[in-house]
Short mmCIF file of C-alpha atoms in Angstrom, two decimals:
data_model
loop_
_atom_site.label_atom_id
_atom_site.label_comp_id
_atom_site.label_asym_id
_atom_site.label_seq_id
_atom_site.Cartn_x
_atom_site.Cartn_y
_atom_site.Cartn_z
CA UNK A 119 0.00 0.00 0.00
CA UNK A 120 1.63 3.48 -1.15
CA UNK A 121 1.00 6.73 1.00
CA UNK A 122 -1.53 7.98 -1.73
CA UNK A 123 -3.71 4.82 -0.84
CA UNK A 124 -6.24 5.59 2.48
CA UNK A 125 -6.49 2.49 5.09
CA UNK A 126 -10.57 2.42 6.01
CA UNK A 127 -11.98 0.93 9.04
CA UNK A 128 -14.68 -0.61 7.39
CA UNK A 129 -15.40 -0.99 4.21
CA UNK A 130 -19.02 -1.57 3.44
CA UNK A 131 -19.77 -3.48 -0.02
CA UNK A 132 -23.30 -2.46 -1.13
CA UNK A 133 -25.54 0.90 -0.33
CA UNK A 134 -28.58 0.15 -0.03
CA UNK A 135 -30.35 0.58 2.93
CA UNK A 136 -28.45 -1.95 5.22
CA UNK A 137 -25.54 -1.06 3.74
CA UNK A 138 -26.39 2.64 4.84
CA UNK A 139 -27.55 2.26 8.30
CA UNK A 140 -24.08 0.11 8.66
CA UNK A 141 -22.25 3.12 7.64
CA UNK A 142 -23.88 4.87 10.41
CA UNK A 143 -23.47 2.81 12.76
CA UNK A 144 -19.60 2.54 12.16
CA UNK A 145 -19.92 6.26 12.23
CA UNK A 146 -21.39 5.66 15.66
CA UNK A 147 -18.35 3.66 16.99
CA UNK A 148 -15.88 6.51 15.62
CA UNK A 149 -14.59 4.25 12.61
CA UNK A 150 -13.14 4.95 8.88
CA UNK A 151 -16.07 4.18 6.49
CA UNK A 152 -16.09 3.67 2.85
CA UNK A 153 -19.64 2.45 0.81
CA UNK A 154 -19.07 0.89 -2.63
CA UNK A 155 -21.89 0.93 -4.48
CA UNK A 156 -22.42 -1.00 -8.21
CA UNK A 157 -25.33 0.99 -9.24
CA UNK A 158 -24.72 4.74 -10.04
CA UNK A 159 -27.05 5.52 -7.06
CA UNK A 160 -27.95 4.51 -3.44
CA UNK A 161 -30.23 2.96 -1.95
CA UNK A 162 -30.44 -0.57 -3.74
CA UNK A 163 -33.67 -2.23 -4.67
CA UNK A 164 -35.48 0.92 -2.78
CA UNK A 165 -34.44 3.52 -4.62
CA UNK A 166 -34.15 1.32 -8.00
CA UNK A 167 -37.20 -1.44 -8.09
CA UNK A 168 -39.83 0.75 -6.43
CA UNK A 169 -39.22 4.21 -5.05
CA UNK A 170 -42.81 5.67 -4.31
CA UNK A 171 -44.09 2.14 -2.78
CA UNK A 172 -45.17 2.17 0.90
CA UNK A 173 -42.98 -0.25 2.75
CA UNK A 174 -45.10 -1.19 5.97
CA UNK A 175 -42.68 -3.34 8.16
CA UNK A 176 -40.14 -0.75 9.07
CA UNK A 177 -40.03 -0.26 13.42
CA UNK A 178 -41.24 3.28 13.80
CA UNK A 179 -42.88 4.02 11.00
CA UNK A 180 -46.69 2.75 9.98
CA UNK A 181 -45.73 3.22 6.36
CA UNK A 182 -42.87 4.97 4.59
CA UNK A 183 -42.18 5.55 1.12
CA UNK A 184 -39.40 3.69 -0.15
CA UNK A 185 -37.71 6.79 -1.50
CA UNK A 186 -37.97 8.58 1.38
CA UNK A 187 -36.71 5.83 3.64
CA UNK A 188 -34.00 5.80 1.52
CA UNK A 189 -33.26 9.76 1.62
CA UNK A 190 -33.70 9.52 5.76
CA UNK A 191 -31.10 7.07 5.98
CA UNK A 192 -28.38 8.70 3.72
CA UNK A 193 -29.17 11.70 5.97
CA UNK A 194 -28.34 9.53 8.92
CA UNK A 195 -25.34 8.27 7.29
CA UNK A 196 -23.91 11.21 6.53
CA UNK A 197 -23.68 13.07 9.74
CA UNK A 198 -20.47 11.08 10.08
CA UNK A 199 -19.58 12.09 6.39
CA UNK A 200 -18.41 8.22 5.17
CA UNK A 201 -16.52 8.13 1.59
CA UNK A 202 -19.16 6.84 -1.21
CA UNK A 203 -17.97 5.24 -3.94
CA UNK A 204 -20.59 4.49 -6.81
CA UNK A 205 -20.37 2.87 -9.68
CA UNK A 206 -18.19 -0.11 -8.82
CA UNK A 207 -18.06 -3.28 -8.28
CA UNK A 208 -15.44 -5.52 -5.90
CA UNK A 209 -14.01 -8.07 -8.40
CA UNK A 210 -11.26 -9.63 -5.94
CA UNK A 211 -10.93 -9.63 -2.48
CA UNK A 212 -7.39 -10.92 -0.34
CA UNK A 213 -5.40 -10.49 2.72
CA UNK A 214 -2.45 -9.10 3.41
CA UNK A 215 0.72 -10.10 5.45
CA UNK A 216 -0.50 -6.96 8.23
CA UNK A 217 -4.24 -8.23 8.33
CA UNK A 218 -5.56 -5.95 6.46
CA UNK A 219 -7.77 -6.57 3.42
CA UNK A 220 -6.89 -5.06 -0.45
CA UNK A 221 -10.05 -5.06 -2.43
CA UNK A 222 -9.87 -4.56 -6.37
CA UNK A 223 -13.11 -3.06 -8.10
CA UNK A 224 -14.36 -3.58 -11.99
CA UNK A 225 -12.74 -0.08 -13.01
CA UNK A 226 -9.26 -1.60 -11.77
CA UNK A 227 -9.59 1.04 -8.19
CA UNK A 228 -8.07 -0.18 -5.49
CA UNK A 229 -8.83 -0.17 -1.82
CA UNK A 230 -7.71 -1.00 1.56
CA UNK A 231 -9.52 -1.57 4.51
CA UNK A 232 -8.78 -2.96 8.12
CA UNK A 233 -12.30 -5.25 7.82
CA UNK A 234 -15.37 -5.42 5.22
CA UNK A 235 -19.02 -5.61 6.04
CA UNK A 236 -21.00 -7.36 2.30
CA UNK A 237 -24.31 -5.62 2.53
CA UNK A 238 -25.14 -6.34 -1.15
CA UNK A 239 -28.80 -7.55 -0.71
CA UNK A 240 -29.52 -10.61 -3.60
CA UNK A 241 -25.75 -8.87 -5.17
CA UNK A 242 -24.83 -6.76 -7.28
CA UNK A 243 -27.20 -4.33 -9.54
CA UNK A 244 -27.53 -4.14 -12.96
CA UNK A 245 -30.16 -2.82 -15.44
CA UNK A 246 -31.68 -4.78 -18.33
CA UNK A 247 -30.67 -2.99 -21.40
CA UNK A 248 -32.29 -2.02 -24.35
CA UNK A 249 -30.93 -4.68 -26.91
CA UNK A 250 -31.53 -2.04 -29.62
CA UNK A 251 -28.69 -1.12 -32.17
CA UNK A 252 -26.76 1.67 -30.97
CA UNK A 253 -28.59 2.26 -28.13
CA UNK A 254 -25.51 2.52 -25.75
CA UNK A 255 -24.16 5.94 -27.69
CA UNK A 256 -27.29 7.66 -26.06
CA UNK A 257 -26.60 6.00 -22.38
CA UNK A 258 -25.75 8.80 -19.91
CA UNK A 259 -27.21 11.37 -22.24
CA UNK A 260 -30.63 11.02 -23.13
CA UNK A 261 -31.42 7.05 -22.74
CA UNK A 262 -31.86 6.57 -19.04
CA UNK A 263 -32.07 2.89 -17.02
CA UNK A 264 -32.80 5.22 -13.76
CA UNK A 265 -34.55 8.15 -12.45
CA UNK A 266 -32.70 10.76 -10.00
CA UNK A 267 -35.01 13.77 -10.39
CA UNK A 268 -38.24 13.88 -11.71
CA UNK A 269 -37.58 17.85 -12.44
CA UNK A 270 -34.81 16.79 -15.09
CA UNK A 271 -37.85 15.96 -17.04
CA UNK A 272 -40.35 19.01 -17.07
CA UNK A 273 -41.68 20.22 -19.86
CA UNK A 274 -40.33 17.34 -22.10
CA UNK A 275 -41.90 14.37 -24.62
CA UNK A 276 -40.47 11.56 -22.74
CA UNK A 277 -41.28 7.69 -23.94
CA UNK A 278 -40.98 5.26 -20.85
CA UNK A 279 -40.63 1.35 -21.88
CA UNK A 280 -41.44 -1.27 -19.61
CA UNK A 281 -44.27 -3.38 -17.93
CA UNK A 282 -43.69 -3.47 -14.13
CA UNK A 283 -44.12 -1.36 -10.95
CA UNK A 284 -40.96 1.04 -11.59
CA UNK A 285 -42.41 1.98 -15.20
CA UNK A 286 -46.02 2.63 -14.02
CA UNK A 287 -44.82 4.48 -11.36
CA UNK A 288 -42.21 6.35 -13.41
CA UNK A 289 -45.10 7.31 -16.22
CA UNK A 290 -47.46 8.36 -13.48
CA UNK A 291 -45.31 10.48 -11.42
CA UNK A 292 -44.01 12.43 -14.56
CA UNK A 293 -47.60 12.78 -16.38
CA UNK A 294 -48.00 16.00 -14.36
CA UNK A 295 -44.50 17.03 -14.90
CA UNK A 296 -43.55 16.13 -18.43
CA UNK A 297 -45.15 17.75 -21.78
CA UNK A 298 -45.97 14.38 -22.59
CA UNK A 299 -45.91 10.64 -21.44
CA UNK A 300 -45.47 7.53 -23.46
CA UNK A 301 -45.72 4.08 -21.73
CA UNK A 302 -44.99 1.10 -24.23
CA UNK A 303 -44.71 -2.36 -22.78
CA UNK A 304 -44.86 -5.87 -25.07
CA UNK A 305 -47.63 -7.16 -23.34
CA UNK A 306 -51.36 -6.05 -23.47
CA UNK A 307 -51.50 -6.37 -19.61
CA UNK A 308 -48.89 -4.96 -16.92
CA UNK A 309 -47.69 -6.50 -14.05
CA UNK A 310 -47.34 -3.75 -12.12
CA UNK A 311 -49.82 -3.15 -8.62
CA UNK A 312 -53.79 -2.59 -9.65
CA UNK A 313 -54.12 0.41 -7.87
CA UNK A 314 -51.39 2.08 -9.60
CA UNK A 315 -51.77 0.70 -13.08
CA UNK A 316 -55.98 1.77 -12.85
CA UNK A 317 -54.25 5.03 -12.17
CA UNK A 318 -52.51 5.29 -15.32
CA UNK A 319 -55.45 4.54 -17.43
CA UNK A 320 -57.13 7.56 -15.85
CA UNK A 321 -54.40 9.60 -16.72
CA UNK A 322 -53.20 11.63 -19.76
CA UNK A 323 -50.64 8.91 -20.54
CA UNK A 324 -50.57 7.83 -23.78
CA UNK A 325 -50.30 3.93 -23.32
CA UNK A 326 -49.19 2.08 -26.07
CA UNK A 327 -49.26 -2.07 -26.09
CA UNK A 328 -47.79 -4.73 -27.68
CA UNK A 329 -44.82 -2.76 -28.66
CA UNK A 330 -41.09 -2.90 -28.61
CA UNK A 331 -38.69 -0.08 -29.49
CA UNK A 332 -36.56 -1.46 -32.61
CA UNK A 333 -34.68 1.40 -34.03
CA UNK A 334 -33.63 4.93 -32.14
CA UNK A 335 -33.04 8.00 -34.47
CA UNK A 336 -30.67 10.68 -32.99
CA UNK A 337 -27.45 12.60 -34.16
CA UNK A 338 -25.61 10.26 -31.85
CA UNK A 339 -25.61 12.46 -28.69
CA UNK A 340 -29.44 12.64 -28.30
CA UNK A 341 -32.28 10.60 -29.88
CA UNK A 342 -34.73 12.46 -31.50
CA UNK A 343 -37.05 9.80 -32.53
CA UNK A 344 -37.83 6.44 -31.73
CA UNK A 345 -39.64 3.75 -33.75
CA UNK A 346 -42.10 1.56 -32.40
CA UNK A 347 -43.31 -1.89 -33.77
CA UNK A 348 -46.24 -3.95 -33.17
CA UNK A 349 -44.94 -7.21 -31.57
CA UNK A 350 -45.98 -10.15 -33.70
CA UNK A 351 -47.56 -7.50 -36.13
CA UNK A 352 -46.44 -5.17 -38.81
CA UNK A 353 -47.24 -1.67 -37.66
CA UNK A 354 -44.69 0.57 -36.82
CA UNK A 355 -44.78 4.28 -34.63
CA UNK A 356 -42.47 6.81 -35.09
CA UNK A 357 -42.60 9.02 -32.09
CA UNK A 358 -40.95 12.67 -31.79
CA UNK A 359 -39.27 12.04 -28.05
CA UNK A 360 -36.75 14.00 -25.95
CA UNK A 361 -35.97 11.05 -23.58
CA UNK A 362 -36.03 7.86 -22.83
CA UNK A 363 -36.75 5.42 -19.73
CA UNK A 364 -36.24 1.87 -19.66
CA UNK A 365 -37.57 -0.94 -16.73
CA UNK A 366 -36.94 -3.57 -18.23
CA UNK A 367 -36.09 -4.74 -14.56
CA UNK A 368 -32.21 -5.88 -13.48
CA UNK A 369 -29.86 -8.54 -13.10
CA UNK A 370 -28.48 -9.70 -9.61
CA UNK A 371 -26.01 -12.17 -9.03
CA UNK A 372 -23.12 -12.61 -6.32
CA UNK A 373 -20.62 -12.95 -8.99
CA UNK A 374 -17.33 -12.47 -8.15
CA UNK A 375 -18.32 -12.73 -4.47
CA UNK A 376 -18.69 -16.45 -5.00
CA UNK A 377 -14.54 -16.50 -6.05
CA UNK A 378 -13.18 -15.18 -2.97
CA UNK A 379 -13.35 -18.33 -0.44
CA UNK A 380 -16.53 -17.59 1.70
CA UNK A 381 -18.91 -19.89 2.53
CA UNK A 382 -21.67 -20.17 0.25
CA UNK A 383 -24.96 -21.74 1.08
CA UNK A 384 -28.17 -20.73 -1.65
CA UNK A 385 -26.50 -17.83 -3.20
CA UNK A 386 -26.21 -16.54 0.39
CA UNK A 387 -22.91 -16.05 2.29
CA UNK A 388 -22.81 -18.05 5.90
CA UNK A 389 -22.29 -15.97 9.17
CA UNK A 390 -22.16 -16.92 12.36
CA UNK A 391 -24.00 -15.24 15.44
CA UNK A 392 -21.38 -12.40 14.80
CA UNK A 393 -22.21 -12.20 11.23
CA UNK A 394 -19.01 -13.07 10.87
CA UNK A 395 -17.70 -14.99 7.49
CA UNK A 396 -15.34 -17.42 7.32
CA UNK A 397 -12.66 -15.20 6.54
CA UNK A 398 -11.14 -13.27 9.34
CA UNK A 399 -12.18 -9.52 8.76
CA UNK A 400 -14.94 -10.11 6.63
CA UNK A 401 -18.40 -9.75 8.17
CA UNK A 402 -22.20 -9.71 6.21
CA UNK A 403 -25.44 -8.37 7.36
CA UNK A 404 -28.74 -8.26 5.56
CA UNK A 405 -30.37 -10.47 2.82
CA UNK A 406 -26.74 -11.66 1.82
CA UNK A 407 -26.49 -13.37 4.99
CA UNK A 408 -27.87 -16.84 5.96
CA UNK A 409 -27.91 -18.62 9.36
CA UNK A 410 -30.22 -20.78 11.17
CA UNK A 411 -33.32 -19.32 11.52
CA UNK A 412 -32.17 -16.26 9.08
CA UNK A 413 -35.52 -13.99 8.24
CA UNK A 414 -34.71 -11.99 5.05
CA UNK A 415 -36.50 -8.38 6.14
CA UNK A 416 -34.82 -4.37 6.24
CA UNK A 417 -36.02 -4.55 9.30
CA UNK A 418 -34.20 -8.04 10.51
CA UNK A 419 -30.92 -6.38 7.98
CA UNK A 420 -31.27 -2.82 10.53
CA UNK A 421 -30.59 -5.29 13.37
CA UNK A 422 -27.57 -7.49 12.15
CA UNK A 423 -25.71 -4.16 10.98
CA UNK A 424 -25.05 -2.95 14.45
CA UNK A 425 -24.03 -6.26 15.56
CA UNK A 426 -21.36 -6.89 12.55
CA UNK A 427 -19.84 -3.11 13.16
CA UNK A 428 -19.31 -3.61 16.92
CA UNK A 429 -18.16 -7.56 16.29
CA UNK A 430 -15.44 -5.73 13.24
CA UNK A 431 -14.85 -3.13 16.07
CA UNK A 432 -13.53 -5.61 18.46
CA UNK A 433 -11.56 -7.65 15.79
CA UNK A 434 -9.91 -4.58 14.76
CA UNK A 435 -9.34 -3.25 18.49
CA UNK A 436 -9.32 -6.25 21.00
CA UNK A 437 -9.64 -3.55 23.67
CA UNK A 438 -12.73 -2.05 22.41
CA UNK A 439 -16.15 -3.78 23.78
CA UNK A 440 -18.28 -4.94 21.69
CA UNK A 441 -21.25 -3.60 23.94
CA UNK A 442 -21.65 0.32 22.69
CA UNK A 443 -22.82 2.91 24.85
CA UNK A 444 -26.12 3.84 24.25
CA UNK A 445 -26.37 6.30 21.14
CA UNK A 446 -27.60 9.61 23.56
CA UNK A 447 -24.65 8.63 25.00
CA UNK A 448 -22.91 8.68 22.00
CA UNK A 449 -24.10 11.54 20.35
CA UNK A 450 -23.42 13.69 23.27
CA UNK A 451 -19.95 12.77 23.54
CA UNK A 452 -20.13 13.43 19.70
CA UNK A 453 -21.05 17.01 20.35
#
């Protein structure tokens, strides 16, 4: 490790909402976080699968909006300012002669970190893409697999694609703020909730089914128009658009997690009451772990996240208890 390269604490793998309130915590017990993240946001399958869903099973709250659960807890995160790296995903994972751990992303980034906490949920995210011939020159630019900000999109023609809950939800939260909203999906019937899609047919979206989008038009840094075609018919759309949203839904998999020596058991990594691994240094928490009697809940993932920072605390610093304070305490001394 060269001078130029920071030692963390804890490294967390995965940011969504485990992998957030574990960043906290660490913040809690004074420690060195970092977050990497694979998807270009965080939040996981909250902020990417179904932000303006009530989730109902959250202690303290009788409902909260996925989005908003999302937002409180990278507010919570934050007050202890951890590093966030997005974007990335840990290819290899080893130890070093000192004990510490060297991780090695996708982009070829390297990190070092005195213990790592996998909070990746079902692993790493990635969208569906649009098999469509050039399609990735408009990624980034106009051709979006996410939503950040609804605003981005006011007064525009913008041509969602997609059958499920994200693309109802996407066409019928930006009906009042685009200039116009096209929904096309393959199938005659969607598969997203009732409520939401009998919302949608009240609306001013113009719903268009079975099509597929088979050819973008554009200058190569923005797609002007995109054709449409009847699935298993010959009529084709050509619509005047200024962006472009697909759900075609995402692809999880542990991937290179299943290379680095953990235990494995159902596409799940094995912890023991400690949540930790077999590999010293390594801990998991949330729906990546699996133990006897595991429950795969936020809510059981808020409670194993505390217990995996104060277990990594105590590996890293025999001295340290693995007990906290409680967090008035904590705060106070904070202050």
């Amino acid at each position: 490790m060269t001078d130029k390269q920071e030692l963390y604490d804890i490294t967390i793998i995965g940011g969504g909402p485990v992998g957030l309130f574990t960043a906290f915590y660490g913040g809690m017990r004074q420690l060195k976080v970092k977050i990497i993240e694979s998807m270009p946001q965080l939040g996981g399958q909250l902020s990417a699968l179904y932000p303006e869903k009530y989730i109902y099973d959250v202690a303290g709250f009788p409902k909260v909006l996925a989005q908003d659960l999302v937002d409180n807890l990278v507010e919570q995160a934050n007050q202890f300012n951890p590093d966030v790296v997005l974007e990335q995903s840990v290819e290899e994972v080893s130890t070093q002669e000192d004990g510490t751990l060297y991780l090695r992303s996708n982009t070829g980034d390297e990190h070092y970190t005195r213990a790592v906490i996998i909070t990746a949920g079902v692993g790493a995210f990635q969208p569906r893409r649009l098999k469509v011939e050039g399609a990735d020159l408009y990624e980034g630019k106009n051709l979006h697999y996410f939503v950040n900000d609804l605003t981005a999109f006011a007064g525009q023609k913008v041509l969602i694609a997609g059958g499920g809950d994200s693309a109802v939800d996407w066409a019928n939260m930006l009906e009042p703020i685009a200039e116009e909203v096209t929904l096309i999906h393959r199938r005659d019937k969607f598969r997203a909730h009732e409520h939401s899609v009998e919302q949608l047919m009240n609306s001013s979206v113009n719903v268009q089914t079975p099509y597929n989008i088979t050819e973008f038009i554009g200058d190569g840094e923005r797609i002007n128009q995109v054709v449409l075609e009847q699935v298993k018919g010959e009529e084709t759309i050509t619509k005047d658009v200024d962006a472009v949203i697909v759900n075609y839904g995402f692809i999880s998999s542990l991937g290179p997690i299943k290379e680095w020596g953990l235990e494995i058991e159902k596409n799940s990594i094995v912890v023991n009451s400690k949540m930790e691994t077999n590999i010293p240094g390594i801990y998991a928490a949330g729906d990546v772990a699996t133990y006897d009697g595991k429950v795969k809940l936020i809510a059981s993932g808020f409670g194993e996240a505390p217990t995996a920072v104060n277990n990594a605390k105590s590996y890293m610093d025999p001295d340290a208890k693995v007990q906290p304070l409680h967090s008035t305490s904590l705060f106070d001394k904070k202050k």
